[in-house]
Tab-separated table of C-alpha atoms in Angstrom:
chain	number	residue	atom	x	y	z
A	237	UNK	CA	0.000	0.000	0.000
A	238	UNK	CA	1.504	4.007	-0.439
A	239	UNK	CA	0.785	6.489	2.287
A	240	UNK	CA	-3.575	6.841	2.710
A	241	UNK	CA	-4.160	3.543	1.395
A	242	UNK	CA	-6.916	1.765	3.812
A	243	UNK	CA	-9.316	-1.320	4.022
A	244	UNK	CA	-12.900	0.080	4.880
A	245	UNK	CA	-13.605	-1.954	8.103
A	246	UNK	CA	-14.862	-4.949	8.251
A	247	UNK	CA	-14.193	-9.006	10.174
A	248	UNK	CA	-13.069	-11.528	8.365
A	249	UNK	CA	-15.917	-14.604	8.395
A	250	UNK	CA	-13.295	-17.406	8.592
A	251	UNK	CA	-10.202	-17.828	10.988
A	252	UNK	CA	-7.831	-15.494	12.851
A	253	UNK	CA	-5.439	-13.848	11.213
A	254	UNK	CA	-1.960	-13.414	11.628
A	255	UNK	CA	0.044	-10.485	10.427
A	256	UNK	CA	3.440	-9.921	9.163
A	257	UNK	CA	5.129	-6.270	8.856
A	258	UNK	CA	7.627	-5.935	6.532
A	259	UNK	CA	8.336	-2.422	5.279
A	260	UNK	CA	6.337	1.294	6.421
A	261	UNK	CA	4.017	1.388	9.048
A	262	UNK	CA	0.582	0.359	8.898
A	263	UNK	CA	-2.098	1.806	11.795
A	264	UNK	CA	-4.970	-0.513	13.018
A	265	UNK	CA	-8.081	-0.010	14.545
A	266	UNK	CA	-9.584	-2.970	16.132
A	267	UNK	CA	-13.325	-3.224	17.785
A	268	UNK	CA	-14.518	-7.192	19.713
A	269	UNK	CA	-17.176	-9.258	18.238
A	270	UNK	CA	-19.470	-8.138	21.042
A	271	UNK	CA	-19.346	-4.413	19.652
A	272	UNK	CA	-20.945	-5.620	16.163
A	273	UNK	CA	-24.429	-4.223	17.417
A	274	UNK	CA	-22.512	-0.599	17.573
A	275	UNK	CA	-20.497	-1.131	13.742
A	276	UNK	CA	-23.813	-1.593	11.712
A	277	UNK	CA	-22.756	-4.811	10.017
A	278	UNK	CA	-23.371	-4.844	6.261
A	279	UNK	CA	-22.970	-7.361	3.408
A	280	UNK	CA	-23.525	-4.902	0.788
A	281	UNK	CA	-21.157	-4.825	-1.611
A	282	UNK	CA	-21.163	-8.103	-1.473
A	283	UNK	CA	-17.745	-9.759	-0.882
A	284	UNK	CA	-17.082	-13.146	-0.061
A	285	UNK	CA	-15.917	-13.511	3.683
A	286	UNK	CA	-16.169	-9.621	4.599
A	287	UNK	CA	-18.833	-8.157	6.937
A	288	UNK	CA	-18.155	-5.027	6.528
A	289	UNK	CA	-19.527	-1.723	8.525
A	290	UNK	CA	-21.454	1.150	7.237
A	291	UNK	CA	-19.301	3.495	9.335
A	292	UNK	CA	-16.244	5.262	8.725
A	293	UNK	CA	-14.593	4.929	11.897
A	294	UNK	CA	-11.951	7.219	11.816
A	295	UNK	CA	-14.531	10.147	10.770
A	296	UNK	CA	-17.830	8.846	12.037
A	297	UNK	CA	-21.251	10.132	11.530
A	298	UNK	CA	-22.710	9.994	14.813
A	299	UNK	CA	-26.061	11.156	14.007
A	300	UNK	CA	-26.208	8.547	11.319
A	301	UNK	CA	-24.751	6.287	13.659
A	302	UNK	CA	-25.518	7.184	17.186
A	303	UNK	CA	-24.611	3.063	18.871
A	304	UNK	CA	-20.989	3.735	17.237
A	305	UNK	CA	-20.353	5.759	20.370
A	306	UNK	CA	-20.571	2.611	23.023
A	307	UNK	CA	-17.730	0.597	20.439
A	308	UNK	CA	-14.411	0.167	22.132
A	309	UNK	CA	-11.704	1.029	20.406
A	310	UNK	CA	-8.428	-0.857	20.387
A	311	UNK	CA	-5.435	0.792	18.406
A	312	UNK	CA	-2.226	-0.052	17.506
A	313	UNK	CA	0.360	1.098	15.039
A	314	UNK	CA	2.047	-1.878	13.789
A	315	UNK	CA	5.961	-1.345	13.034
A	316	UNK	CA	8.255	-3.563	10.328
A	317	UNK	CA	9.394	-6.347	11.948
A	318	UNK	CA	6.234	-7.075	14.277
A	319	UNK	CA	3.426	-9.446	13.881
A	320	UNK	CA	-0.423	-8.626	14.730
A	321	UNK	CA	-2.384	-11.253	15.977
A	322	UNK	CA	-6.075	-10.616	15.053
A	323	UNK	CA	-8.958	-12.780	16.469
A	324	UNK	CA	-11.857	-14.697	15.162
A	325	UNK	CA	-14.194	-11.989	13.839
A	326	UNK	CA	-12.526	-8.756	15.503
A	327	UNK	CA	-13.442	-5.586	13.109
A	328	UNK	CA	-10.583	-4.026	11.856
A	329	UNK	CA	-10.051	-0.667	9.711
A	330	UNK	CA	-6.095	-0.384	8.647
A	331	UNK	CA	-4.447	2.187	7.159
A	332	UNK	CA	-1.071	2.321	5.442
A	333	UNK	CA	1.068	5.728	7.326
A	334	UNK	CA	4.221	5.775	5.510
A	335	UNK	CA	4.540	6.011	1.465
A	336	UNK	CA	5.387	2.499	0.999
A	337	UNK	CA	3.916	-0.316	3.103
A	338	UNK	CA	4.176	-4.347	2.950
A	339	UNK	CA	2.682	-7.106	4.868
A	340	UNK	CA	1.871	-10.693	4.912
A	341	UNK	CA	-1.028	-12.273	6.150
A	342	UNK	CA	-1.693	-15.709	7.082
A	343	UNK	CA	-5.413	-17.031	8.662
A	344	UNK	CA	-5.190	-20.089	10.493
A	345	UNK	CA	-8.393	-21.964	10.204
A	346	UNK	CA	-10.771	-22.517	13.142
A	347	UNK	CA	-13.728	-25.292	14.099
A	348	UNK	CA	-16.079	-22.580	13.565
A	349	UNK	CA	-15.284	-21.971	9.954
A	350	UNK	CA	-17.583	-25.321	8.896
A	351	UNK	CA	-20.689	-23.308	10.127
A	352	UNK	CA	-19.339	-19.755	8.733
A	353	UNK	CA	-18.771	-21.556	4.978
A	354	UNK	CA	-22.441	-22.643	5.236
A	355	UNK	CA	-23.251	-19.008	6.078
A	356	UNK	CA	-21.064	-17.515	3.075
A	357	UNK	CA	-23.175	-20.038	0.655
A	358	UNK	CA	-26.478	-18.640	1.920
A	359	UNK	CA	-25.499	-15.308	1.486
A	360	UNK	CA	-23.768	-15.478	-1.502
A	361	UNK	CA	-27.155	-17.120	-2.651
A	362	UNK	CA	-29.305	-14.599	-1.683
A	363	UNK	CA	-27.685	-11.787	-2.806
A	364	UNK	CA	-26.598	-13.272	-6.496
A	365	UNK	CA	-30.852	-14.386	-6.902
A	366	UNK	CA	-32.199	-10.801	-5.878
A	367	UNK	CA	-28.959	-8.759	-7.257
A	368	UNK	CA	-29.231	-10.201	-10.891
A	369	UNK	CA	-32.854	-10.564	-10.588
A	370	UNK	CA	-33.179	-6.907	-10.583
A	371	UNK	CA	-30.113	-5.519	-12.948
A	372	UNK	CA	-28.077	-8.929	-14.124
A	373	UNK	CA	-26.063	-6.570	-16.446
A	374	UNK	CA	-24.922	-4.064	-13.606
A	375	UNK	CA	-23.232	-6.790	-11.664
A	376	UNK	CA	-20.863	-4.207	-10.242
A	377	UNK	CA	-23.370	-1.929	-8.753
A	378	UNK	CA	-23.687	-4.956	-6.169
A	379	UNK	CA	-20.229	-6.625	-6.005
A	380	UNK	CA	-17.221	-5.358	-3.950
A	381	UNK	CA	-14.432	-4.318	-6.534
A	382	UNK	CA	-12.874	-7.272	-5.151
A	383	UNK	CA	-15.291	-9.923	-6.053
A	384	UNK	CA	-14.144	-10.707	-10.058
A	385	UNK	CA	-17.370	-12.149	-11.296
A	386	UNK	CA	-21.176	-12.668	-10.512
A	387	UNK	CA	-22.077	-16.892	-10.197
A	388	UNK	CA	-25.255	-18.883	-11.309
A	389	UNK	CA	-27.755	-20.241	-8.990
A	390	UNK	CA	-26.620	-23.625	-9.976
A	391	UNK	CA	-23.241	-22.822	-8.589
A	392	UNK	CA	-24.556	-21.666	-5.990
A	393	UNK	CA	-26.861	-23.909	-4.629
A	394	UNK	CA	-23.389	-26.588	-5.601
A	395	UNK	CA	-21.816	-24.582	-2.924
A	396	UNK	CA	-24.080	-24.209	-0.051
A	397	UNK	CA	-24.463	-28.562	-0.632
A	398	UNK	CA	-20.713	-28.609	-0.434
A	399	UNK	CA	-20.792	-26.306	2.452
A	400	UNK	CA	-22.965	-28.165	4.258
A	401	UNK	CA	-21.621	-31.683	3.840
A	402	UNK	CA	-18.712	-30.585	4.533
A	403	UNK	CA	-20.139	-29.748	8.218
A	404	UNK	CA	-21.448	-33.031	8.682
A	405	UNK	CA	-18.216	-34.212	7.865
A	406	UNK	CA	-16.709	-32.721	10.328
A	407	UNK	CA	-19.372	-33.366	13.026
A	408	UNK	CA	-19.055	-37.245	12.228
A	409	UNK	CA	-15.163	-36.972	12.597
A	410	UNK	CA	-14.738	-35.208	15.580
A	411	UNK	CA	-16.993	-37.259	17.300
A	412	UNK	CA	-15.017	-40.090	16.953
A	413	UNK	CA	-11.720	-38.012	17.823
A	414	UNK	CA	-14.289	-37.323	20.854
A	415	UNK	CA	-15.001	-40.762	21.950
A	416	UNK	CA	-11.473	-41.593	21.374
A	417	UNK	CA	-10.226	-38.996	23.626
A	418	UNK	CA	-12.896	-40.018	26.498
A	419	UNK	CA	-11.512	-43.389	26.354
A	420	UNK	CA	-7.940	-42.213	26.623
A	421	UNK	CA	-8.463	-39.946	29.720
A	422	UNK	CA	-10.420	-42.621	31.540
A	423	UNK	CA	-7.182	-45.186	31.572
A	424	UNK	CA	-4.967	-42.464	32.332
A	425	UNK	CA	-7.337	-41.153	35.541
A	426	UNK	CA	-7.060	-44.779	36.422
A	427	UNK	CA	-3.352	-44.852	36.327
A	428	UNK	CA	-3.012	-41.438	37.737
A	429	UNK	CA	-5.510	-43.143	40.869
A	430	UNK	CA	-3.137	-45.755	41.241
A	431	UNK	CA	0.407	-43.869	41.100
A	432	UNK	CA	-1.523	-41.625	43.803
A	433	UNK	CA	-2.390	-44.523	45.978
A	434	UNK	CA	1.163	-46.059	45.864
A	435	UNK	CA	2.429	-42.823	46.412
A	436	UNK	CA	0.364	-41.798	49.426
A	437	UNK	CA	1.604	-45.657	50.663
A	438	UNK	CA	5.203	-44.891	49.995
A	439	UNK	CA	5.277	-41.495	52.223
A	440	UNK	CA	3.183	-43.205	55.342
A	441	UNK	CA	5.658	-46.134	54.960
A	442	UNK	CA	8.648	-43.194	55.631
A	443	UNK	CA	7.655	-42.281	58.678
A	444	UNK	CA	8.241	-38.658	58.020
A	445	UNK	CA	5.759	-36.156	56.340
A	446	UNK	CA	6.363	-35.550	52.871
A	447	UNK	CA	5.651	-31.642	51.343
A	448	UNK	CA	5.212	-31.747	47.904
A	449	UNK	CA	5.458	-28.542	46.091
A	450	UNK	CA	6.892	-26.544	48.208
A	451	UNK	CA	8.861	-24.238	45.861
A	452	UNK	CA	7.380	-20.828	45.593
A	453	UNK	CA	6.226	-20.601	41.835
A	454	UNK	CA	5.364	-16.870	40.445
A	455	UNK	CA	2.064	-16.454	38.824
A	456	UNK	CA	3.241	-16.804	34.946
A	457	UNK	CA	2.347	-13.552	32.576
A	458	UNK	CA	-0.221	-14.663	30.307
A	459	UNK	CA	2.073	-12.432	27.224
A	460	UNK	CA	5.828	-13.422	27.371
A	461	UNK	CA	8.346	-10.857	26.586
A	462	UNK	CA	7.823	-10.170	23.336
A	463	UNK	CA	3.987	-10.521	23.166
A	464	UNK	CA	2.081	-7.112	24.242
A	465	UNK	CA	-1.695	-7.077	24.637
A	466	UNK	CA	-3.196	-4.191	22.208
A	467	UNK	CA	-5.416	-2.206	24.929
A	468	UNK	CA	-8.534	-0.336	25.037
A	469	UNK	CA	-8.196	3.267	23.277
A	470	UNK	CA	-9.723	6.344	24.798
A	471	UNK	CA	-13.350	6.640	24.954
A	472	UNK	CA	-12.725	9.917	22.820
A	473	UNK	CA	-14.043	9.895	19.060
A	474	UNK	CA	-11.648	11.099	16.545
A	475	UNK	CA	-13.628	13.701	15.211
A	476	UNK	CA	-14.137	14.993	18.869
A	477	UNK	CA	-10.423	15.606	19.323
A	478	UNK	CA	-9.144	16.365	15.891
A	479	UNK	CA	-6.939	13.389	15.271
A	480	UNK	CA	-6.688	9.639	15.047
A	481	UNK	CA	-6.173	7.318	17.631
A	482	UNK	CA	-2.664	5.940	17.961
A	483	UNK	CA	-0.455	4.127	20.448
A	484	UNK	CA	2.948	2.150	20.775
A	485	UNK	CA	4.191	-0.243	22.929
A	486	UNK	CA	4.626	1.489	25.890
A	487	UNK	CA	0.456	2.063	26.123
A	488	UNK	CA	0.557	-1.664	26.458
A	489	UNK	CA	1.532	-1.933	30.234
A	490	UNK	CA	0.626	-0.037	33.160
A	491	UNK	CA	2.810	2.783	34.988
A	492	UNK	CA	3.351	-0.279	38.086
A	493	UNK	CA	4.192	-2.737	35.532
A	494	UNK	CA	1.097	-5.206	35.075
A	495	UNK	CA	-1.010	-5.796	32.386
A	496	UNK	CA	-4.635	-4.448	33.105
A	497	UNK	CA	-6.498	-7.354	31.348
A	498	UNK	CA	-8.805	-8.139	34.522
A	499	UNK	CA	-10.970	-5.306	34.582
A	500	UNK	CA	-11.126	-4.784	30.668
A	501	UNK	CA	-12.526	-8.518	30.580
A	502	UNK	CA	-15.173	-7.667	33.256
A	503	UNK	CA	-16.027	-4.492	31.247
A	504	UNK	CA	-16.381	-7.189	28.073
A	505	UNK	CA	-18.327	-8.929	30.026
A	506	UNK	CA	-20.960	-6.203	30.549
A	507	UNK	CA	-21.413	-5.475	27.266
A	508	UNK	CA	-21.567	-9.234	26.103
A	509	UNK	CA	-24.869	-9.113	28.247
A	510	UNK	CA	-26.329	-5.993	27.130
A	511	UNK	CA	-25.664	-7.264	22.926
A	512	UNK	CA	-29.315	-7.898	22.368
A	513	UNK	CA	-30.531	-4.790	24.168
A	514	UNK	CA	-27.941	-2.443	21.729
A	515	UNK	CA	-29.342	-4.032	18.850
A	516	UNK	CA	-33.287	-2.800	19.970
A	517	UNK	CA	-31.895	0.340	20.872
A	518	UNK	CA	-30.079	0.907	17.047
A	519	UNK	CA	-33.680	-0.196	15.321
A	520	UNK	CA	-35.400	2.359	17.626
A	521	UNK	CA	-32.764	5.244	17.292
A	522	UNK	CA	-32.764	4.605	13.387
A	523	UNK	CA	-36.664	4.687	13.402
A	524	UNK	CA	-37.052	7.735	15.439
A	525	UNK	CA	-34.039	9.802	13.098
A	526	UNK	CA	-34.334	8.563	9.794
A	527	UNK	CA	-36.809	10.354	7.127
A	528	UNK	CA	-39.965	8.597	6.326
A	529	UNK	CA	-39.415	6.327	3.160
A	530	UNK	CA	-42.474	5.002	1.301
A	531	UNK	CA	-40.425	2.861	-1.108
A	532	UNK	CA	-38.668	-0.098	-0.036
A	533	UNK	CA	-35.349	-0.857	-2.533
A	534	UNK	CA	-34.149	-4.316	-3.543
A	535	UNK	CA	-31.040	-2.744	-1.199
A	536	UNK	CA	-32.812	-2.158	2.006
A	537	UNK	CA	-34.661	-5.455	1.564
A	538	UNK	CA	-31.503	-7.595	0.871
A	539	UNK	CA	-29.008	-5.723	3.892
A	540	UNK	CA	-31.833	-7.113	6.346
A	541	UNK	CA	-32.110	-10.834	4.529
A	542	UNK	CA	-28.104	-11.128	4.825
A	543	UNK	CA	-28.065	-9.288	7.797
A	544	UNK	CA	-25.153	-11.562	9.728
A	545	UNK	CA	-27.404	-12.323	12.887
A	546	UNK	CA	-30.737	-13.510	10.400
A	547	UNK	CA	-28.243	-15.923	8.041
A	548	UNK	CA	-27.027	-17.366	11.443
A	549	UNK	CA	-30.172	-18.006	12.361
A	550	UNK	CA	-30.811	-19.874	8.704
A	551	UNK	CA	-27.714	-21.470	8.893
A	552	UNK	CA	-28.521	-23.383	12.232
A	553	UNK	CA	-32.254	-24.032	11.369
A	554	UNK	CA	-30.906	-25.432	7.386
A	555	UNK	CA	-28.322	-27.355	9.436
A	556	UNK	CA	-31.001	-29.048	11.906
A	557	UNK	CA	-33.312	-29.617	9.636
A	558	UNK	CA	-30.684	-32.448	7.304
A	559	UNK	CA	-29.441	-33.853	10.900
A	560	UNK	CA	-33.323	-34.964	11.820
């Protein structure tokens, strides 16, 4: 990327994502899963894999947007040499700082990705049958510049059956890996019983009290030395101070040394809970703002159909239904 360059932002539907630094400087802004109410998840353009937000979050609209305001910001410039580890379905908005700018990235596939391909295949469904239906020669008034070509039904439908066998597949093998691994741990709690007993025998037979573990062990950092948690950001809004967000590795520890990850989790924790409640919230503060509208576009009607909370809820009811 040259200096400006920047990915709109969006979470990636498969993996985590590791990433590589190699030349320039590259600035990300990061948001959890459980602030997706707040980023006004969209899947229009359509890309493959990208949920993307209808906020710009280094200049948001607020009154557009007014649940963008609870998000938690996480920031972090990432310098050459360093490696970003992003997890499963963070948001992220990155922008390239310096004129020239390289990295790698590398996702690592997760357990959860079976269930997010079926997902992809029902979206990609639905928006292909209602995109084309209405325009099939404008393909590129609905696809993300990204996205090379518009596919068939056929191919489609191929896709989500591929998808979904492919879960089943899964399911079938890791149950066995499951049963397997029951098995396994029962023998070794039975040897573990018995090297317990004929320990316990052994140290009575002594005569003398035995202390095991007496050596004074040091509660273990959950980030070595060169791992550094990317923290919380200030609650300000860019636009409300001018600027955008950035911090280094020193913002990563506190002023007595520790990492504050204890209280940030409990704050997560809160807002985990209160997920369904920001989502009534957004529908009421977009009713109560937004200008009447009479007429209903093939757009408006397809961003609620792939909305990423209804497809889940297709996903798991399609998936259910082939498993009766």
């Amino acid at each position: 990327g040259s200096m400006g360059a920047h990915t709109p932002c969006h979470l990636d539907s498969y993996g985590c994502n590791l990433v590589f630094q190699v030349q320039g400087r590259k600035r990300w802004h990061l948001f959890p899963p459980e602030d997706t109410p707040f980023l006004y998840p969209t899947r229009i353009p359509y890309e493959e894999s990208s949920v993307f937000s209808k906020i710009n979050v280094v200049n948001p609209d607020l009154k557009r947007f007014p649940q963008f305001r609870k998000a938690r910001r996480h920031t972090v410039t990432l310098n050459p040499g360093q490696v970003l580890f992003v997890p499963r379905h963070w948001w992220h908005y990155v922008e390239s700082i310096d004129p020239v700018t390289v990295s790698i990235n590398s996702w690592i596939e997760l357990e959860e990705d079976h269930q997010a391909r079926v997902e992809e295949a029902i979206t990609r469904m639905l928006v292909c049958a209602l995109k084309t239906a209405e325009d099939p020669t404008n393909t590129r008034a609905w696809l993300n510049p990204t996205e090379v070509e518009e596919t068939s039904h056929e191919v489609n439908c191929r896709y989500l059956n591929r998808a979904v066998s492919a879960l089943f597949d899964h399911y079938r093998t890791s149950k066995v890996i499951e049963i397997q691994a029951l098995r396994t741990n029962r023998e070794d709690m039975k040897q573990e019983g018995l090297n317990v007993h004929n320990r316990t025998a052994v140290e009575q037979t002594g005569g003398q009290d035995v202390i095991l573990g007496t050596g004074k062990w040091e509660a273990a950092s959950p980030f070595g030395p060169d791992l550094v948690p990317v923290i919380l950001s200030s609650e300000e809004l860019p636009s409300e101070r001018g600027g955008i967000f950035e911090g280094d590795g020193k913002d990563f520890v506190g002023k007595d040394g520790e990492h504050s990850g204890k209280l940030r989790c409990t704050k997560r924790q809160r807002m985990t809970s209160k997920s369904e409640d920001a989502v009534v919230e957004q529908i009421a503060s977009n009713s109560s703002m937004a200008p009447s509208q009479t007429f209903i576009s093939t757009d408006d009607l397809l961003d609620c159909l792939v909305n990423p909370q209804v497809t889940r809820i297709v996903a798991q009811l399609l998936i259910q239904g082939r498993s009766l």
